[in-house]
Short mmCIF file of N, CA and C in Angstrom, two decimals:
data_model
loop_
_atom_site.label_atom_id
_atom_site.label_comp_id
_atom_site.label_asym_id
_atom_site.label_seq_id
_atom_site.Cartn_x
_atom_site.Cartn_y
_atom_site.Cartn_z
N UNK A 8 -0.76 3.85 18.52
CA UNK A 8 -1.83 3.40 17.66
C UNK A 8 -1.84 4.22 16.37
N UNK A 9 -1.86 3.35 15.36
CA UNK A 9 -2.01 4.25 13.86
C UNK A 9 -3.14 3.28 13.44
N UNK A 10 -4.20 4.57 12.57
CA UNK A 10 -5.35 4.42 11.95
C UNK A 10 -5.37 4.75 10.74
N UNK A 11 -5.63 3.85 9.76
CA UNK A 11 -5.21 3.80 7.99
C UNK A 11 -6.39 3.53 7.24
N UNK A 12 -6.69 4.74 6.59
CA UNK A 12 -8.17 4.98 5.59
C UNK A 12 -7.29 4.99 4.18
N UNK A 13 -7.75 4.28 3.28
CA UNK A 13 -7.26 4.29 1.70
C UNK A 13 -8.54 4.65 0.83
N UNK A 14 -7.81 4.77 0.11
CA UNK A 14 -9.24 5.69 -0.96
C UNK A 14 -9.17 5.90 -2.69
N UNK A 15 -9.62 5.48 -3.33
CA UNK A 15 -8.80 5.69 -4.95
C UNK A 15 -8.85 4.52 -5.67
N UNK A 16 -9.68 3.43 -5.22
CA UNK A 16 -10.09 2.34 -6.13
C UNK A 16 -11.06 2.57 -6.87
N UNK A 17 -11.77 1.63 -7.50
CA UNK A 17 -12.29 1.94 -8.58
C UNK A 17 -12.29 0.76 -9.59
N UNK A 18 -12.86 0.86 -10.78
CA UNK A 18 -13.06 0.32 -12.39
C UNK A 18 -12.26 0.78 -12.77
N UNK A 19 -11.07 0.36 -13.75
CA UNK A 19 -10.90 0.78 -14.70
C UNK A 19 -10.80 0.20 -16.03
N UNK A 20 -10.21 0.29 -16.99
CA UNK A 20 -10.02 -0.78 -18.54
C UNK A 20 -8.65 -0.93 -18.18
N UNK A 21 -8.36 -2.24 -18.79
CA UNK A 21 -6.77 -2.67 -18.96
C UNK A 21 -6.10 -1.39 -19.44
N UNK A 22 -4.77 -0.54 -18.97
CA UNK A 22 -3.90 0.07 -19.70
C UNK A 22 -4.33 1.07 -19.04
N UNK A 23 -5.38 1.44 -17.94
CA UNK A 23 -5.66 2.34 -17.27
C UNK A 23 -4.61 2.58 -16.55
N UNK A 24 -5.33 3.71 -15.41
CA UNK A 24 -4.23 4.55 -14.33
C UNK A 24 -4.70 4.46 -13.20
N UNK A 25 -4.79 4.05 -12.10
CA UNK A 25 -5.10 4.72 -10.82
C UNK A 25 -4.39 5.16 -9.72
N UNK A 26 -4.54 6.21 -9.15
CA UNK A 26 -3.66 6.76 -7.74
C UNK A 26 -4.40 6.33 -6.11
N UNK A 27 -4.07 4.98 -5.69
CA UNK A 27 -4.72 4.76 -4.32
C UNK A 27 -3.69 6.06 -3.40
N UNK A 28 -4.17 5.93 -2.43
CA UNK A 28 -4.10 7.15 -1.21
C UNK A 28 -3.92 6.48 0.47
N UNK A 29 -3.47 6.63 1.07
CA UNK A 29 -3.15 6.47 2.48
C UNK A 29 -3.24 6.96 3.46
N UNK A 30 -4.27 7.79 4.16
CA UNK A 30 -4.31 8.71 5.23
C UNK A 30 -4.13 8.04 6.29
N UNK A 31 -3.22 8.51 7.11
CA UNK A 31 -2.35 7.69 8.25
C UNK A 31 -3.02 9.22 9.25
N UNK A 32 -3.04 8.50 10.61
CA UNK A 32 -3.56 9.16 11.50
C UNK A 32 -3.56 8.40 13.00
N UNK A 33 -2.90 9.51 14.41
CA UNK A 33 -2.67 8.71 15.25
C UNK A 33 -1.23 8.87 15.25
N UNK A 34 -0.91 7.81 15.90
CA UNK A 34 1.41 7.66 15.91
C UNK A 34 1.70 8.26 15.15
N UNK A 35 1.36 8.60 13.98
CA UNK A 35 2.25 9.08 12.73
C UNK A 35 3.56 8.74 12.81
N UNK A 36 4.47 9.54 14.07
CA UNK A 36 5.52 9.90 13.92
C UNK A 36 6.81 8.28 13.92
N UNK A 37 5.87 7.29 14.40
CA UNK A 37 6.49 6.41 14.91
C UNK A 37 6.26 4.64 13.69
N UNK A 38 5.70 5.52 12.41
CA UNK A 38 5.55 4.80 11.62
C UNK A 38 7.02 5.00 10.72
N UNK A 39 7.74 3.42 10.62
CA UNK A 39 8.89 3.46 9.83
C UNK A 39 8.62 2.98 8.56
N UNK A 40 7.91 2.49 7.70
CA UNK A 40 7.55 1.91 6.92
C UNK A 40 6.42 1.76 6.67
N UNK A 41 5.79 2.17 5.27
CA UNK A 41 4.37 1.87 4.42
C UNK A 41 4.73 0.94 3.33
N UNK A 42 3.19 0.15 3.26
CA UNK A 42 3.49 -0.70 2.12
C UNK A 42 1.76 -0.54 1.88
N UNK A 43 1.70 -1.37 0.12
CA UNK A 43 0.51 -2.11 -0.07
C UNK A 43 0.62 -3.13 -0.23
N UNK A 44 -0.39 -3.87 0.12
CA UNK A 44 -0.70 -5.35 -0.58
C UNK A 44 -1.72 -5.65 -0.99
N UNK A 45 -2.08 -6.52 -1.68
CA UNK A 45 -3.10 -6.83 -2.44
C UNK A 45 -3.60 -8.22 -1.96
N UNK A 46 -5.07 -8.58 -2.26
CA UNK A 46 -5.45 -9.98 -2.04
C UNK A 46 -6.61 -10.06 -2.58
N UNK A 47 -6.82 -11.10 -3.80
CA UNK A 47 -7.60 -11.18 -5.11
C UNK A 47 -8.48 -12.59 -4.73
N UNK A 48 -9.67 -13.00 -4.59
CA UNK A 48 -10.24 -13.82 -4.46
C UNK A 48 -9.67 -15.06 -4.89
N UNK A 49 -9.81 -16.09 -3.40
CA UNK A 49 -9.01 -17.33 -3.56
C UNK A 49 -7.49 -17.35 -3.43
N UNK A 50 -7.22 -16.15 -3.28
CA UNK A 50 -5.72 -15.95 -2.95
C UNK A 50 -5.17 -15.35 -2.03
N UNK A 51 -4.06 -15.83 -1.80
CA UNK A 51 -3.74 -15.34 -0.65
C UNK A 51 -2.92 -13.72 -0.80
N UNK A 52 -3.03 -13.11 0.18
CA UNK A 52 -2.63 -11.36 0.53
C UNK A 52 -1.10 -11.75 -0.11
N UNK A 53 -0.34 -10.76 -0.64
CA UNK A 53 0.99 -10.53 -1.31
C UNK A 53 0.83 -9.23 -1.73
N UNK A 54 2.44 -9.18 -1.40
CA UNK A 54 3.26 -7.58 -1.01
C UNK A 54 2.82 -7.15 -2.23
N UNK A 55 2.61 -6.28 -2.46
CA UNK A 55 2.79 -5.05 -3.39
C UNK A 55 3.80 -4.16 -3.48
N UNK A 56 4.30 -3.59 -2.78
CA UNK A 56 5.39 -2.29 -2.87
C UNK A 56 5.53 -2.19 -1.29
N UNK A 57 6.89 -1.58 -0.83
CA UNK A 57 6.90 -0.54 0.51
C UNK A 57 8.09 -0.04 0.08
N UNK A 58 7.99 1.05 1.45
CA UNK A 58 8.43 2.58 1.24
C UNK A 58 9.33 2.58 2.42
N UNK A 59 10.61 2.67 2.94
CA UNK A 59 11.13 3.02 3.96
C UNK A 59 10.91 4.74 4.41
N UNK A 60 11.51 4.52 5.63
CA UNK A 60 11.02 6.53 6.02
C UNK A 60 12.26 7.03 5.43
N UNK A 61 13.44 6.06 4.93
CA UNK A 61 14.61 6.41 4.54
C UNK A 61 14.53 6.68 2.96
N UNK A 62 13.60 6.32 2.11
CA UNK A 62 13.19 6.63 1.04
C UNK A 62 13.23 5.29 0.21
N UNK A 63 13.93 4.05 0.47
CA UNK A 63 13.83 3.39 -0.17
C UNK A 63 12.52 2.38 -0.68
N UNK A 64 12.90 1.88 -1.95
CA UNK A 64 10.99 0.84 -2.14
C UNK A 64 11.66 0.09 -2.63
N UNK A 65 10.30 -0.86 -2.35
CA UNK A 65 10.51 -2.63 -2.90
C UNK A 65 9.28 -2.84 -3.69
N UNK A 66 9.24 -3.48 -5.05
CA UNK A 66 8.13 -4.01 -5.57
C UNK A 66 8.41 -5.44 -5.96
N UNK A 67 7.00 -5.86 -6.12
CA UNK A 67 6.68 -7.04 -6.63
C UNK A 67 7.07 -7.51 -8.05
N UNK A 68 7.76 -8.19 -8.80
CA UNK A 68 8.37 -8.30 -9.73
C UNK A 68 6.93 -8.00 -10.49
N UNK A 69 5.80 -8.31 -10.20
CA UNK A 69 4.44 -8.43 -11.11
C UNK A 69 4.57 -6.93 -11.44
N UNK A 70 4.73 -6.12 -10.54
CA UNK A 70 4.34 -4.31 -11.06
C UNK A 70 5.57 -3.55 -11.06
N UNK A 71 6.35 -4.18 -11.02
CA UNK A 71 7.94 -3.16 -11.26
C UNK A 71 7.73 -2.79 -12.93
N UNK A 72 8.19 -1.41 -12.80
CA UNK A 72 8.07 -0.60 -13.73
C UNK A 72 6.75 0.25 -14.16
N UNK A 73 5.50 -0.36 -13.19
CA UNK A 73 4.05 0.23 -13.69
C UNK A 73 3.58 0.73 -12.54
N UNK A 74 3.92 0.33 -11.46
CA UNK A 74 3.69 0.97 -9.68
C UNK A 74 4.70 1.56 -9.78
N UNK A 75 4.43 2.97 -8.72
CA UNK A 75 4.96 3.43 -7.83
C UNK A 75 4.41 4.03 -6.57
N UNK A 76 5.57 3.85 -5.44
CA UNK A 76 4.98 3.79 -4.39
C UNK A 76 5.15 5.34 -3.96
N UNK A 77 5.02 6.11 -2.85
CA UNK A 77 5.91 7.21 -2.14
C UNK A 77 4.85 7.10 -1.58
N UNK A 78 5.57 8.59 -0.47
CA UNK A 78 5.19 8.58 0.72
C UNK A 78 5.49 10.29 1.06
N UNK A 79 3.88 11.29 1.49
CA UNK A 79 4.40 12.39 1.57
C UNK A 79 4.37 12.80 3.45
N UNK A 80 5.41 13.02 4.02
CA UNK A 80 5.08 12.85 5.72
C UNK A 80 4.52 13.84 6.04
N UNK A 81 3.97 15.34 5.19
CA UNK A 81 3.91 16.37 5.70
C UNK A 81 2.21 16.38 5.45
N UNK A 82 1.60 15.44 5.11
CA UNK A 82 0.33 14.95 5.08
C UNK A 82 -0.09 13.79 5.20
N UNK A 83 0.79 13.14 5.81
CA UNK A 83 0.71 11.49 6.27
C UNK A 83 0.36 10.59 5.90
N UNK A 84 0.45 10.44 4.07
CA UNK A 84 -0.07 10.24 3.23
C UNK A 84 0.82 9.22 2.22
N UNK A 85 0.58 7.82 2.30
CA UNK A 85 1.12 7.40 1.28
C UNK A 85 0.05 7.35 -0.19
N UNK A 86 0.91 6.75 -1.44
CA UNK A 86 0.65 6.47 -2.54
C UNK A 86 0.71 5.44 -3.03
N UNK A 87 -0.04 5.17 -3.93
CA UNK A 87 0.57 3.79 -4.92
C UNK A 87 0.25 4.98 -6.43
N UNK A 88 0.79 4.87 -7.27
CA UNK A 88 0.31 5.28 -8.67
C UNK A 88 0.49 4.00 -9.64
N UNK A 89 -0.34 3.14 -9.90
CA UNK A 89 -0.82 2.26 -10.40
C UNK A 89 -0.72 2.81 -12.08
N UNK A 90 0.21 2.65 -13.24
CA UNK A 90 0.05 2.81 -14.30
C UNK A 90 -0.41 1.27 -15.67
N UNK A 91 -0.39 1.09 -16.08
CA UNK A 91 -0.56 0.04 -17.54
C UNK A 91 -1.33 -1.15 -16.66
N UNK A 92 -2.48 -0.59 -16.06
CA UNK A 92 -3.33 -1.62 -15.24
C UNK A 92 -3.82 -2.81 -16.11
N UNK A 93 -3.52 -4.50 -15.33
CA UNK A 93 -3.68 -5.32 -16.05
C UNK A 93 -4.91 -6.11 -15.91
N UNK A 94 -5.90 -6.92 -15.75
CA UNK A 94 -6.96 -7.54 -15.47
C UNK A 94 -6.20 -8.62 -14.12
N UNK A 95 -5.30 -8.95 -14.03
CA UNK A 95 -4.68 -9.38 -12.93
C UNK A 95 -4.19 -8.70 -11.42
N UNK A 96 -4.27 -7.33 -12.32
CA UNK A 96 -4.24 -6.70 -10.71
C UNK A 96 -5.29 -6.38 -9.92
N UNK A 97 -6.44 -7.23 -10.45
CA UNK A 97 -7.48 -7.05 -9.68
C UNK A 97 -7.68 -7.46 -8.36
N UNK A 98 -7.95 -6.64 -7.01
CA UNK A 98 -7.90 -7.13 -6.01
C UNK A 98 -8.19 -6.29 -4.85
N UNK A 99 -8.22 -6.56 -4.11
CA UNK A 99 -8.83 -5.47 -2.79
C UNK A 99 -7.18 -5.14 -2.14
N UNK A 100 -6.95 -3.95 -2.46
CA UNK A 100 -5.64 -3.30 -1.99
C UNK A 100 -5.58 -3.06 -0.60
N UNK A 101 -4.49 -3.12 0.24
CA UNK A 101 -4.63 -2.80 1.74
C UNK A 101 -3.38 -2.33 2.09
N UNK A 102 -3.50 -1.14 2.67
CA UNK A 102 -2.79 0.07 2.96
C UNK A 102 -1.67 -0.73 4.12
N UNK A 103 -0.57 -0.86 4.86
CA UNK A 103 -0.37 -0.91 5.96
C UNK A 103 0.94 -0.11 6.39
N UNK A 104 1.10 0.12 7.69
CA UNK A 104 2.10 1.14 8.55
C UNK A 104 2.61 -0.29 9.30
N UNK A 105 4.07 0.07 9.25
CA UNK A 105 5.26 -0.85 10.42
C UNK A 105 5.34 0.17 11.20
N UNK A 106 5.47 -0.02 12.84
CA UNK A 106 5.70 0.99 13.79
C UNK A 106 6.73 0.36 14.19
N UNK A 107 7.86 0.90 14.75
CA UNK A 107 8.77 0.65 15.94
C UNK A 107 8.61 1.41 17.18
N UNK A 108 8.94 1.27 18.56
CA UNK A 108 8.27 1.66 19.52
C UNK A 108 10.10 2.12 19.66
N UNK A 109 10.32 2.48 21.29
CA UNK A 109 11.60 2.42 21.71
C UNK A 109 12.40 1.19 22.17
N UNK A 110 11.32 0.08 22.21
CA UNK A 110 12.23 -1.26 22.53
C UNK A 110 12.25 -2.10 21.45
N UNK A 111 12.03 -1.32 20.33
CA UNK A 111 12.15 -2.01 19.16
C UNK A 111 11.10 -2.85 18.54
N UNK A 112 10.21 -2.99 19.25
CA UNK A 112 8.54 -3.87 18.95
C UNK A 112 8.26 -3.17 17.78
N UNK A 113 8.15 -4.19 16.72
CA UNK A 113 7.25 -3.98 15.89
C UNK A 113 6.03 -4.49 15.72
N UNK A 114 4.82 -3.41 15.37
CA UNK A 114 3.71 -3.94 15.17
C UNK A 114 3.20 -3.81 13.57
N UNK A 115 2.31 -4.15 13.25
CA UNK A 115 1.66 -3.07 11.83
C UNK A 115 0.03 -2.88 12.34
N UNK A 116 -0.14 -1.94 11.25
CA UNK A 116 -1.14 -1.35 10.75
C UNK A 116 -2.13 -1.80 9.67
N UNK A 117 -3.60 -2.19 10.11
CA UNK A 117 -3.76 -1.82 8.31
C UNK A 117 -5.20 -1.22 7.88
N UNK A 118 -5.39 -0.78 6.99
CA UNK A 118 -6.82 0.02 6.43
C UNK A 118 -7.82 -0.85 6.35
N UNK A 119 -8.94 -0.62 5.76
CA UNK A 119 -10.26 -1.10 5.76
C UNK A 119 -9.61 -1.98 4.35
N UNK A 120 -9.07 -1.36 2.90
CA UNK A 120 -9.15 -2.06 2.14
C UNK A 120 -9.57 -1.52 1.40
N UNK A 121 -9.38 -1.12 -0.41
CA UNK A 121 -9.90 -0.58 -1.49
C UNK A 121 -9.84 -1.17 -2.83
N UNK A 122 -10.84 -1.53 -3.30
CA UNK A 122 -11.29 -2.49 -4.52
C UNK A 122 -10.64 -2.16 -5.47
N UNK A 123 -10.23 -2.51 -6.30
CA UNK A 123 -9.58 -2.21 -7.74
C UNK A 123 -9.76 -3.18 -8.82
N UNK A 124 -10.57 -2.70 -9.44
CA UNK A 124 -11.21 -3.68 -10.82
C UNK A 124 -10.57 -3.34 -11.90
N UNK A 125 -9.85 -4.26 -12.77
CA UNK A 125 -9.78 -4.26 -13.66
C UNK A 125 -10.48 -4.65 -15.00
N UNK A 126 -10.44 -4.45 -15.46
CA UNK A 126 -11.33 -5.24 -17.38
C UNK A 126 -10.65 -4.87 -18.59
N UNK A 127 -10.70 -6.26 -18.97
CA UNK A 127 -10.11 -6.37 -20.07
C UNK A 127 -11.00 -5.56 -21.40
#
């Protein structure tokens, strides 16, 4: 079982900055993969970024070049650093953990969810 608190939303103005946060707690060790996603009223949830435990990331063509994702394991802690925030990335962000077990089951994880307002 992994338990995922995010934290670091907020208001900001277009061209803003924000750093969401990931406190992972529980399995830790058995989490292979973090991601965010986002889901903006009337729409449906879509990927945001993830993080392999191998170091690699994937973004959304919408925030490549203005997200970045990481991931620190020695505080169980992922990131998003959200830079040149647009009025479109407005949306309730959601943290989630991929686990693999030993028979290979994957499940996920995911947080409560953290608001992120933008304005133009």
């Amino acid at each position: 079982q992994v338990q995922l608190v995010e934290s670091g939303g907020g208001l900001v103005q277009a061209g803003g900055s924000l750093r969401l946060s990931c406190v992972a707690s529980g399995s830790i060790s058995s989490i292979s993969t973090m991601g965010w996603f986002r889901q903006a009223p009337g729409k449906q949830r879509e990927l945001v970024a993830t993080i392999a435990s191998g170091g690699s990331t994937n973004y959304a063509d919408s925030v490549k070049g203005r997200f970045t994702i990481s991931r620190d394991n020695a505080k169980s802690t992922g990131y998003l650093q959200m830079n040149n925030l647009k009025p479109e990335d407005t949306a309730v962000y959601y943290c989630n953990a991929r686990t693999m077990s030993w028979s290979r089951r994957e499940r996920d994880y995911w947080g409560q969810g953290t608001q992120v307002t933008v304005s133009s």
